[in-house]
Amino acid sequence: RGSVTDLIIDGKTGYIVNESPANIRGEWVVKEFGINGLISAVKHLYALKPDEYYEMRMRCVEHVRNNFSINSMIEKYIDLYRSF
C-alpha cells in the first residue's frame, strides 16, 4: 500500500484508486473509492485515444526503467545500508 505512489504517477503512468476518503494518495484523478474507483479507472483508460494510451504506456515503461532497473535498485540499497 505504501509504495503505490512510487510505482504509479497518477494520471501519467496509470491511475491510483484510493480505498477511502481518509487515505488519498496521488493527484486523485479517479474521484471514487474502492470498487467504484476501479470501475472509474478502467473507464478512464478506455476513454483514452490510442495515441494517449500508447504515451501513457511508454511513460510507464520509462518510469520503471529509470527508477527500478537492477542498477538503480542496487544503488538505492547501497545508499540505504550506508545510512545506518
Short mmCIF file of N, CA and C in Angstrom, two decimals:
data_model
loop_
_atom_site.label_atom_id
_atom_site.label_comp_id
_atom_site.label_asym_id
_atom_site.label_seq_id
_atom_site.Cartn_x
_atom_site.Cartn_y
_atom_site.Cartn_z
N ARG A 1 0.82 -1.19 0.00
CA ARG A 1 0.00 0.00 0.00
C ARG A 1 0.86 1.25 0.00
N GLY A 2 1.97 1.24 0.70
CA GLY A 2 2.81 2.42 0.80
C GLY A 2 3.60 2.74 -0.44
N SER A 3 3.81 1.78 -1.31
CA SER A 3 4.66 2.03 -2.47
C SER A 3 3.89 2.43 -3.72
N VAL A 4 2.60 2.53 -3.64
CA VAL A 4 1.79 2.80 -4.83
C VAL A 4 2.25 4.09 -5.52
N THR A 5 2.47 5.15 -4.75
CA THR A 5 2.86 6.41 -5.38
C THR A 5 4.29 6.39 -5.89
N ASP A 6 5.10 5.43 -5.46
CA ASP A 6 6.43 5.24 -6.05
C ASP A 6 6.31 4.57 -7.41
N LEU A 7 5.36 3.68 -7.54
CA LEU A 7 5.20 2.90 -8.76
C LEU A 7 4.36 3.61 -9.81
N ILE A 8 3.34 4.32 -9.38
CA ILE A 8 2.40 4.94 -10.31
C ILE A 8 2.41 6.45 -10.13
N ILE A 9 2.58 7.17 -11.23
CA ILE A 9 2.42 8.62 -11.23
C ILE A 9 0.99 8.85 -11.71
N ASP A 10 0.14 9.23 -10.78
CA ASP A 10 -1.30 9.29 -11.01
C ASP A 10 -1.64 10.16 -12.22
N GLY A 11 -2.33 9.54 -13.18
CA GLY A 11 -2.74 10.24 -14.39
C GLY A 11 -1.67 10.28 -15.47
N LYS A 12 -0.44 9.91 -15.14
CA LYS A 12 0.66 9.93 -16.10
C LYS A 12 1.08 8.52 -16.53
N THR A 13 1.26 7.63 -15.56
CA THR A 13 1.67 6.25 -15.87
C THR A 13 0.59 5.25 -15.51
N GLY A 14 -0.54 5.74 -15.04
CA GLY A 14 -1.65 4.89 -14.63
C GLY A 14 -2.56 5.69 -13.72
N TYR A 15 -3.45 5.01 -13.03
CA TYR A 15 -4.38 5.68 -12.13
C TYR A 15 -4.34 5.01 -10.77
N ILE A 16 -4.27 5.83 -9.74
CA ILE A 16 -4.33 5.31 -8.38
C ILE A 16 -5.78 5.32 -7.94
N VAL A 17 -6.23 4.20 -7.41
CA VAL A 17 -7.58 4.10 -6.86
C VAL A 17 -7.43 4.08 -5.34
N ASN A 18 -7.95 5.10 -4.71
CA ASN A 18 -7.86 5.21 -3.26
C ASN A 18 -8.94 4.37 -2.59
N GLU A 19 -8.60 3.83 -1.44
CA GLU A 19 -9.54 2.95 -0.75
C GLU A 19 -10.62 3.70 0.00
N SER A 20 -10.31 4.92 0.46
CA SER A 20 -11.30 5.68 1.23
C SER A 20 -10.92 7.16 1.23
N PRO A 21 -11.84 8.02 1.62
CA PRO A 21 -11.52 9.45 1.70
C PRO A 21 -10.45 9.76 2.74
N ALA A 22 -10.25 8.87 3.69
CA ALA A 22 -9.27 9.09 4.75
C ALA A 22 -7.84 8.82 4.29
N ASN A 23 -7.67 8.20 3.13
CA ASN A 23 -6.33 7.80 2.68
C ASN A 23 -6.15 8.13 1.20
N ILE A 24 -6.12 9.41 0.87
CA ILE A 24 -5.99 9.82 -0.53
C ILE A 24 -4.52 9.98 -0.87
N ARG A 25 -4.11 9.26 -1.92
CA ARG A 25 -2.74 9.32 -2.42
C ARG A 25 -2.79 9.74 -3.87
N GLY A 26 -1.68 10.28 -4.36
CA GLY A 26 -1.60 10.68 -5.76
C GLY A 26 -2.32 12.00 -5.99
N GLU A 27 -2.58 12.28 -7.26
CA GLU A 27 -3.24 13.52 -7.64
C GLU A 27 -4.75 13.42 -7.53
N TRP A 28 -5.23 12.25 -7.20
CA TRP A 28 -6.66 11.97 -7.04
C TRP A 28 -7.42 12.22 -8.33
N VAL A 29 -6.90 11.62 -9.42
CA VAL A 29 -7.54 11.72 -10.73
C VAL A 29 -8.87 10.98 -10.70
N VAL A 30 -8.88 9.78 -10.14
CA VAL A 30 -10.11 8.99 -10.00
C VAL A 30 -10.77 9.43 -8.70
N LYS A 31 -11.93 10.04 -8.80
CA LYS A 31 -12.59 10.66 -7.64
C LYS A 31 -13.50 9.71 -6.86
N GLU A 32 -13.45 8.42 -7.17
CA GLU A 32 -14.26 7.45 -6.45
C GLU A 32 -13.33 6.50 -5.71
N PHE A 33 -13.89 5.71 -4.83
CA PHE A 33 -13.11 4.83 -3.97
C PHE A 33 -13.47 3.37 -4.19
N GLY A 34 -12.56 2.48 -3.78
CA GLY A 34 -12.82 1.05 -3.81
C GLY A 34 -13.21 0.53 -5.19
N ILE A 35 -14.19 -0.36 -5.21
CA ILE A 35 -14.64 -0.99 -6.45
C ILE A 35 -15.12 0.05 -7.46
N ASN A 36 -15.88 1.03 -6.99
CA ASN A 36 -16.35 2.08 -7.90
C ASN A 36 -15.17 2.85 -8.50
N GLY A 37 -14.13 3.04 -7.70
CA GLY A 37 -12.92 3.68 -8.19
C GLY A 37 -12.23 2.86 -9.26
N LEU A 38 -12.19 1.54 -9.07
CA LEU A 38 -11.59 0.66 -10.07
C LEU A 38 -12.37 0.74 -11.39
N ILE A 39 -13.68 0.74 -11.28
CA ILE A 39 -14.52 0.86 -12.48
C ILE A 39 -14.24 2.18 -13.18
N SER A 40 -14.14 3.25 -12.41
CA SER A 40 -13.87 4.56 -12.97
C SER A 40 -12.49 4.61 -13.63
N ALA A 41 -11.48 4.00 -13.01
CA ALA A 41 -10.13 3.97 -13.58
C ALA A 41 -10.12 3.24 -14.93
N VAL A 42 -10.83 2.13 -15.00
CA VAL A 42 -10.91 1.39 -16.27
C VAL A 42 -11.61 2.25 -17.33
N LYS A 43 -12.65 2.95 -16.93
CA LYS A 43 -13.34 3.84 -17.87
C LYS A 43 -12.40 4.94 -18.36
N HIS A 44 -11.56 5.48 -17.46
CA HIS A 44 -10.56 6.48 -17.85
C HIS A 44 -9.64 5.89 -18.93
N LEU A 45 -9.19 4.66 -18.69
CA LEU A 45 -8.28 4.02 -19.66
C LEU A 45 -8.97 3.83 -21.01
N TYR A 46 -10.19 3.33 -20.99
CA TYR A 46 -10.90 3.09 -22.24
C TYR A 46 -11.27 4.39 -22.96
N ALA A 47 -11.33 5.51 -22.24
CA ALA A 47 -11.65 6.79 -22.86
C ALA A 47 -10.45 7.43 -23.55
N LEU A 48 -9.25 6.94 -23.25
CA LEU A 48 -8.05 7.49 -23.88
C LEU A 48 -8.04 7.16 -25.37
N LYS A 49 -7.57 8.11 -26.16
CA LYS A 49 -7.35 7.85 -27.57
C LYS A 49 -6.16 6.89 -27.68
N PRO A 50 -6.08 6.13 -28.76
CA PRO A 50 -4.98 5.17 -28.90
C PRO A 50 -3.60 5.78 -28.71
N ASP A 51 -3.36 6.98 -29.23
CA ASP A 51 -2.05 7.59 -29.06
C ASP A 51 -1.82 8.04 -27.61
N GLU A 52 -2.87 8.47 -26.91
CA GLU A 52 -2.75 8.85 -25.50
C GLU A 52 -2.45 7.61 -24.64
N TYR A 53 -3.13 6.51 -24.95
CA TYR A 53 -2.89 5.26 -24.23
C TYR A 53 -1.45 4.79 -24.45
N TYR A 54 -0.99 4.86 -25.69
CA TYR A 54 0.39 4.46 -26.01
C TYR A 54 1.38 5.34 -25.26
N GLU A 55 1.14 6.65 -25.21
CA GLU A 55 2.03 7.56 -24.49
C GLU A 55 2.06 7.22 -23.00
N MET A 56 0.90 6.90 -22.42
CA MET A 56 0.87 6.52 -21.01
C MET A 56 1.69 5.26 -20.78
N ARG A 57 1.53 4.29 -21.66
CA ARG A 57 2.30 3.05 -21.54
C ARG A 57 3.79 3.32 -21.64
N MET A 58 4.21 4.17 -22.55
CA MET A 58 5.62 4.49 -22.72
C MET A 58 6.18 5.26 -21.52
N ARG A 59 5.36 6.16 -20.94
CA ARG A 59 5.79 6.86 -19.71
C ARG A 59 5.97 5.87 -18.57
N CYS A 60 5.09 4.88 -18.53
CA CYS A 60 5.18 3.84 -17.50
C CYS A 60 6.47 3.04 -17.66
N VAL A 61 6.75 2.61 -18.88
CA VAL A 61 7.98 1.85 -19.16
C VAL A 61 9.19 2.68 -18.78
N GLU A 62 9.22 3.93 -19.18
CA GLU A 62 10.36 4.81 -18.88
C GLU A 62 10.52 5.01 -17.38
N HIS A 63 9.41 5.20 -16.68
CA HIS A 63 9.44 5.38 -15.22
C HIS A 63 10.05 4.14 -14.55
N VAL A 64 9.64 2.98 -14.98
CA VAL A 64 10.18 1.74 -14.40
C VAL A 64 11.65 1.60 -14.73
N ARG A 65 12.03 1.86 -15.96
CA ARG A 65 13.45 1.77 -16.34
C ARG A 65 14.31 2.72 -15.53
N ASN A 66 13.82 3.94 -15.33
CA ASN A 66 14.60 4.95 -14.62
C ASN A 66 14.68 4.71 -13.12
N ASN A 67 13.65 4.11 -12.55
CA ASN A 67 13.58 4.01 -11.09
C ASN A 67 13.72 2.61 -10.53
N PHE A 68 13.57 1.59 -11.37
CA PHE A 68 13.55 0.23 -10.83
C PHE A 68 14.43 -0.74 -11.61
N SER A 69 15.39 -0.21 -12.36
CA SER A 69 16.34 -1.10 -13.04
C SER A 69 17.21 -1.78 -11.98
N ILE A 70 17.89 -2.81 -12.36
CA ILE A 70 18.77 -3.51 -11.41
C ILE A 70 19.80 -2.55 -10.84
N ASN A 71 20.45 -1.77 -11.70
CA ASN A 71 21.47 -0.83 -11.22
C ASN A 71 20.89 0.23 -10.30
N SER A 72 19.74 0.75 -10.66
CA SER A 72 19.09 1.75 -9.83
C SER A 72 18.74 1.18 -8.45
N MET A 73 18.20 -0.01 -8.42
CA MET A 73 17.83 -0.63 -7.16
C MET A 73 19.07 -0.94 -6.31
N ILE A 74 20.13 -1.40 -6.95
CA ILE A 74 21.38 -1.67 -6.22
C ILE A 74 21.88 -0.40 -5.56
N GLU A 75 21.91 0.69 -6.33
CA GLU A 75 22.37 1.98 -5.79
C GLU A 75 21.49 2.43 -4.62
N LYS A 76 20.20 2.26 -4.74
CA LYS A 76 19.30 2.67 -3.67
C LYS A 76 19.52 1.83 -2.41
N TYR A 77 19.73 0.53 -2.57
CA TYR A 77 20.00 -0.33 -1.42
C TYR A 77 21.34 0.02 -0.78
N ILE A 78 22.36 0.28 -1.60
CA ILE A 78 23.67 0.66 -1.04
C ILE A 78 23.54 1.96 -0.26
N ASP A 79 22.83 2.95 -0.82
CA ASP A 79 22.62 4.21 -0.11
C ASP A 79 21.89 3.97 1.20
N LEU A 80 20.88 3.10 1.19
CA LEU A 80 20.13 2.80 2.41
C LEU A 80 21.03 2.16 3.45
N TYR A 81 21.81 1.16 3.07
CA TYR A 81 22.70 0.49 4.01
C TYR A 81 23.74 1.45 4.59
N ARG A 82 24.23 2.36 3.76
CA ARG A 82 25.23 3.33 4.22
C ARG A 82 24.62 4.34 5.20
N SER A 83 23.33 4.51 5.16
CA SER A 83 22.69 5.48 6.04
C SER A 83 22.58 4.98 7.47
N PHE A 84 22.84 3.68 7.71
CA PHE A 84 22.75 3.13 9.08
C PHE A 84 24.01 3.32 9.86
#
